[in-house]
Coordinates of C-alpha atoms in Angstrom, one line a residue:
X131 CA -3.9 -9.4 -15.2
X132 CA -7.3 -9.0 -14.3
X133 CA -7.9 -12.7 -14.4
X134 CA -4.9 -12.9 -11.9
X135 CA -7.1 -10.6 -9.8
X136 CA -10.1 -12.8 -9.7
X137 CA -7.5 -16.1 -9.1
X138 CA -6.1 -13.8 -6.0
X139 CA -9.9 -13.3 -4.8
X140 CA -10.4 -17.0 -4.8
X141 CA -7.6 -17.8 -3.3
X142 CA -8.5 -15.6 -0.2
X143 CA -11.7 -17.1 -0.2
X144 CA -10.3 -20.6 -0.1
X145 CA -7.4 -19.9 2.7
X146 CA -9.7 -17.5 5.1
X147 CA -12.2 -20.4 5.4
X148 CA -9.6 -22.9 6.2
X149 CA -7.3 -20.7 8.4
X150 CA -6.4 -22.2 11.7
X151 CA -4.6 -20.7 14.7
X152 CA -1.0 -20.9 15.0
X153 CA 0.4 -22.8 18.1
X154 CA 1.4 -19.8 20.7
X155 CA 5.0 -18.9 20.2
X156 CA 6.4 -15.9 21.2
X157 CA 6.4 -13.0 19.0
X158 CA 5.2 -15.4 16.4
X159 CA 1.5 -16.4 17.1
X160 CA -1.0 -15.6 14.0
X161 CA -2.7 -12.4 16.1
X162 CA 0.8 -11.1 16.8
X163 CA 1.7 -11.6 13.0
X164 CA -1.4 -9.7 12.3
X165 CA -0.8 -7.2 14.6
X166 CA 2.9 -6.6 12.9
X167 CA 1.4 -6.7 9.8
X168 CA -0.5 -4.0 10.7
X169 CA 2.2 -2.0 11.9
X170 CA 4.3 -0.4 9.2
X171 CA 7.5 0.2 11.2
X172 CA 7.3 -3.4 12.5
X173 CA 10.7 -5.3 12.4
X174 CA 9.6 -8.0 10.0
X175 CA 10.1 -8.9 6.7
X176 CA 7.2 -9.1 4.5
X177 CA 6.6 -9.0 0.5
X178 CA 2.9 -7.8 -0.2
X179 CA 1.4 -7.9 -3.6
X180 CA -1.1 -5.0 -3.6
X181 CA -4.1 -5.7 -6.4
X182 CA -6.1 -2.7 -7.3
X183 CA -8.8 -3.1 -9.9
X184 CA -10.7 0.5 -10.6
X185 CA -13.6 1.2 -13.1
X186 CA -15.0 4.5 -14.4
X187 CA -12.4 6.4 -14.4
X188 CA -12.3 10.1 -15.8
X189 CA -14.4 11.0 -19.0
X190 CA -13.8 8.0 -21.2
X191 CA -15.2 5.7 -18.4
X192 CA -11.8 3.9 -18.2
X193 CA -10.4 1.0 -16.4
X194 CA -6.9 0.4 -14.5
X195 CA -5.3 -2.8 -12.9
X196 CA -2.5 -2.0 -10.8
X197 CA -0.3 -4.4 -8.6
X198 CA 1.9 -2.7 -6.0
X199 CA 4.7 -4.8 -5.7
X200 CA 5.7 -3.5 -2.0
X201 CA 8.7 -5.3 -0.1
X202 CA 9.5 -4.0 3.6
X203 CA 13.1 -4.7 4.6
X204 CA 14.0 -3.7 8.2
X205 CA 17.6 -2.9 9.2
X206 CA 18.6 -2.9 13.2
X207 CA 21.0 -0.1 13.6
X208 CA 21.2 -0.4 17.5
X209 CA 19.5 -1.8 20.1
X210 CA 16.7 1.3 20.3
X211 CA 16.8 2.2 16.8
X212 CA 15.5 0.1 13.5
X213 CA 15.5 1.4 10.2
X214 CA 12.5 0.3 8.3
X215 CA 12.7 0.3 4.3
X216 CA 9.5 0.2 2.3
X217 CA 9.6 -0.2 -1.5
X218 CA 6.4 0.6 -4.1
X219 CA 7.0 -0.8 -7.5
X220 CA 3.3 -0.1 -9.6
X221 CA 3.2 -2.5 -12.6
X222 CA 0.0 -0.6 -14.5
X223 CA -2.4 -2.0 -17.0
X224 CA -5.2 0.8 -18.1
X225 CA -7.7 1.2 -21.1
X226 CA -9.4 4.6 -21.9
X227 CA -7.7 6.7 -19.1
X228 CA -5.5 9.0 -21.2
X229 CA -8.0 9.1 -23.8
X230 CA -10.7 7.3 -26.1
X231 CA -9.3 3.5 -27.3
X232 CA -6.1 4.0 -25.4
X233 CA -4.1 1.3 -23.9
X234 CA -0.9 1.4 -21.4
X235 CA 0.8 -1.3 -20.0
X236 CA 4.0 -1.0 -17.9
X237 CA 6.2 0.0 -14.7
X238 CA 5.0 3.3 -13.1
X239 CA 7.5 5.4 -10.9
X240 CA 8.5 3.5 -7.4
X241 CA 8.4 5.0 -4.2
X242 CA 10.9 4.4 -1.2
X243 CA 10.2 5.2 2.1
X244 CA 13.0 4.9 5.1
X245 CA 11.6 5.0 8.5
X246 CA 13.8 5.6 11.4
X247 CA 11.9 3.7 14.0
X248 CA 13.2 4.2 17.9
X249 CA 11.7 1.7 20.4
X250 CA 9.2 3.6 22.5
X251 CA 6.3 2.6 24.5
X252 CA 2.8 3.7 24.0
X253 CA 3.4 5.7 20.7
X254 CA 4.9 4.1 18.2
X255 CA 7.2 6.6 15.9
X256 CA 8.8 6.8 12.3
X257 CA 10.5 9.5 10.4
X258 CA 12.5 9.4 7.6
X259 CA 13.0 10.5 3.8
X260 CA 10.6 9.3 0.8
X261 CA 11.8 9.1 -2.9
X262 CA 10.2 8.9 -5.9
X263 CA 12.2 7.1 -8.6
X264 CA 11.3 7.6 -12.1
X265 CA 11.0 4.2 -13.3
X266 CA 8.2 4.1 -15.4
X267 CA 8.5 2.1 -18.9
X268 CA 6.2 4.5 -20.4
X269 CA 5.8 8.2 -20.6
X270 CA 1.9 8.5 -19.8
X271 CA 2.5 6.0 -16.7
X272 CA 5.2 8.1 -15.3
X273 CA 6.4 11.6 -14.3
X274 CA 9.7 11.6 -15.5
X275 CA 10.9 13.4 -12.3
X276 CA 12.9 12.3 -9.3
X277 CA 11.6 13.4 -6.1
X278 CA 12.1 13.7 -2.5
X279 CA 10.4 14.9 0.9
X280 CA 9.9 13.7 4.2
X281 CA 7.8 11.1 5.7
X282 CA 6.3 10.5 9.1
X283 CA 4.3 7.4 11.1
X284 CA 2.6 8.1 14.4
X285 CA 0.4 5.0 15.7
X286 CA -0.8 3.2 18.6
X287 CA -1.1 0.0 19.3
X288 CA -2.2 -2.4 22.0
X289 CA -2.9 -6.5 21.5
X290 CA -5.7 -7.0 18.9
X291 CA -6.2 -3.1 18.0
X292 CA -3.8 -0.6 15.7
X293 CA -4.8 2.8 14.9
X294 CA -2.7 5.5 13.5
X295 CA -1.7 7.4 10.0
X296 CA 1.4 7.5 7.7
X297 CA 1.9 10.4 5.3
X298 CA 4.7 11.9 3.2
X299 CA 4.9 14.9 0.9
X300 CA 7.2 14.6 -2.1
X301 CA 8.5 17.4 -4.3
X302 CA 10.3 16.8 -7.6
X303 CA 14.1 18.4 -7.5
X304 CA 15.5 16.7 -11.0
X305 CA 14.0 15.1 -14.3
X306 CA 12.9 16.1 -17.4
X307 CA 12.4 19.7 -17.5
X308 CA 9.7 19.7 -20.3
X309 CA 7.1 17.6 -17.8
X310 CA 5.5 19.2 -15.1
X311 CA 6.6 19.5 -11.7
X312 CA 5.6 16.9 -9.0
X313 CA 4.4 18.1 -5.5
X314 CA 2.3 15.7 -3.9
X315 CA 1.0 14.8 -0.4
X316 CA 0.0 11.5 0.7
X317 CA -1.8 10.2 3.8
X318 CA -3.5 7.0 5.0
X319 CA -5.4 6.7 8.4
X320 CA -6.1 3.2 9.6
X321 CA -7.7 1.1 12.1
X322 CA -7.5 -2.4 12.6
X323 CA -8.7 -5.0 14.9
X324 CA -6.9 -8.7 15.2
X325 CA -8.2 -11.8 16.5
X326 CA -6.4 -15.0 18.1
X327 CA -7.0 -16.8 14.6
X328 CA -5.1 -14.3 12.7
X329 CA -8.1 -12.9 11.2
X330 CA -8.7 -9.1 11.4
X331 CA -11.1 -6.6 10.7
X332 CA -10.4 -2.5 9.9
X333 CA -11.1 0.4 8.2
X334 CA -8.6 2.5 6.1
X335 CA -8.7 5.9 4.4
X336 CA -6.0 7.1 1.7
X337 CA -5.8 10.8 0.8
X338 CA -4.0 12.1 -1.7
X339 CA -3.4 15.9 -2.7
X340 CA -1.7 17.0 -6.1
X341 CA -1.1 20.3 -5.4
X342 CA 0.4 21.4 -9.0
X343 CA -2.9 19.9 -10.6
X344 CA -4.9 21.1 -7.3
X345 CA -6.9 17.6 -7.3
X346 CA -7.9 15.7 -4.2
X347 CA -8.7 12.0 -4.2
X348 CA -10.6 10.6 -1.1
X349 CA -11.0 6.8 -0.5
X350 CA -12.2 4.7 2.4
X351 CA -11.6 0.9 2.4
X352 CA -13.4 -1.1 5.2
X353 CA -11.4 -4.6 5.1
X354 CA -10.8 -8.1 6.2
X355 CA -7.9 -10.2 6.5
X356 CA -6.3 -13.4 7.6
X357 CA -2.8 -15.1 8.5
X358 CA -2.7 -18.6 7.4
X359 CA -0.2 -20.8 5.5
X360 CA 0.5 -22.1 2.3
X361 CA 2.3 -25.3 2.5
X362 CA 5.6 -23.7 5.0
X363 CA 5.3 -20.0 3.9
X364 CA 3.1 -18.0 6.2
X365 CA 1.0 -15.2 4.1
X366 CA -1.6 -13.0 4.9
X367 CA -4.5 -12.2 2.7
X368 CA -6.7 -9.0 2.7
X369 CA -9.8 -7.8 0.5
X370 CA -11.3 -4.7 0.5
X371 CA -13.6 -2.5 -1.5
X372 CA -12.0 1.3 -2.8
X373 CA -14.9 3.7 -2.0
X374 CA -14.3 6.9 -3.8
X375 CA -15.7 10.0 -1.5
X376 CA -14.1 13.3 -3.0
X377 CA -12.2 13.7 -6.1
X378 CA -12.2 15.6 -9.5
X379 CA -14.0 13.8 -12.2
X380 CA -10.9 13.2 -14.2
X381 CA -9.1 11.2 -11.6
X382 CA -12.0 9.4 -9.6
X383 CA -13.1 6.1 -10.6
X384 CA -16.8 4.9 -9.9
X385 CA -16.0 2.0 -7.8
X386 CA -12.6 -0.1 -7.0
X387 CA -11.7 -3.4 -5.4
X388 CA -8.4 -4.2 -3.4
X389 CA -7.1 -8.0 -2.9
X390 CA -3.6 -8.1 -1.1
X391 CA -1.4 -11.2 -0.7
X392 CA 1.6 -10.8 1.6
X393 CA 4.5 -13.4 2.0
X394 CA 5.9 -12.9 5.8
X395 CA 9.1 -14.0 6.9
X396 CA 9.0 -14.0 10.7
X397 CA 12.4 -13.8 12.5

């Protein structure tokens, strides 16, 4: 799986160096697609594959490769209201994270978010529920809990500039009574600037607060991306370091890298 991560980085270099500006079509130029991909509640079907590689985790200097399969599917409820559904299904391969000479591989718990996004001018809003679904195939990769809570998105987007944040708070409400309760807050703050070619530069910060375990993890990630085509398939490639700035020694990695490949299906 780590070899796959390296292959994705090579693909990113190849296609970003050869990416060319798309012909200007209403709502479908390369820059407009880049702006839509920066908007979590854009009415656009996409399937991002987010590859995360982290090293130096915890007391045993563990390593983890995690690919998040993250389809985004919008539904038009009315002329002025969309429902944007976002799914995150993690596949994890980790070593020496839960103990010395240990290895776990399989699915982790899924997160499903539904944003009700009214059509607005200026500030873009999205609110709705977030669900934790116990899909883990190994005990140490999941919580064995079902959770629910609120999610919110607030952002401003002009041509070529996107800035905002999304957040959710999830509490466990059912599941294995012998496992610890789940009580976690997550927020992502982002700033992205796009160009006519479909290239983009940005910076993202992610904050995860585990209230049950009283731990905080904060990362900062400057990123570069590009819209291009592979055959007839429109795609976005992005790469960024994962720089930990705050975190308990049990969960904080020494360093990390993220590469994203997103399949885009313009409507």
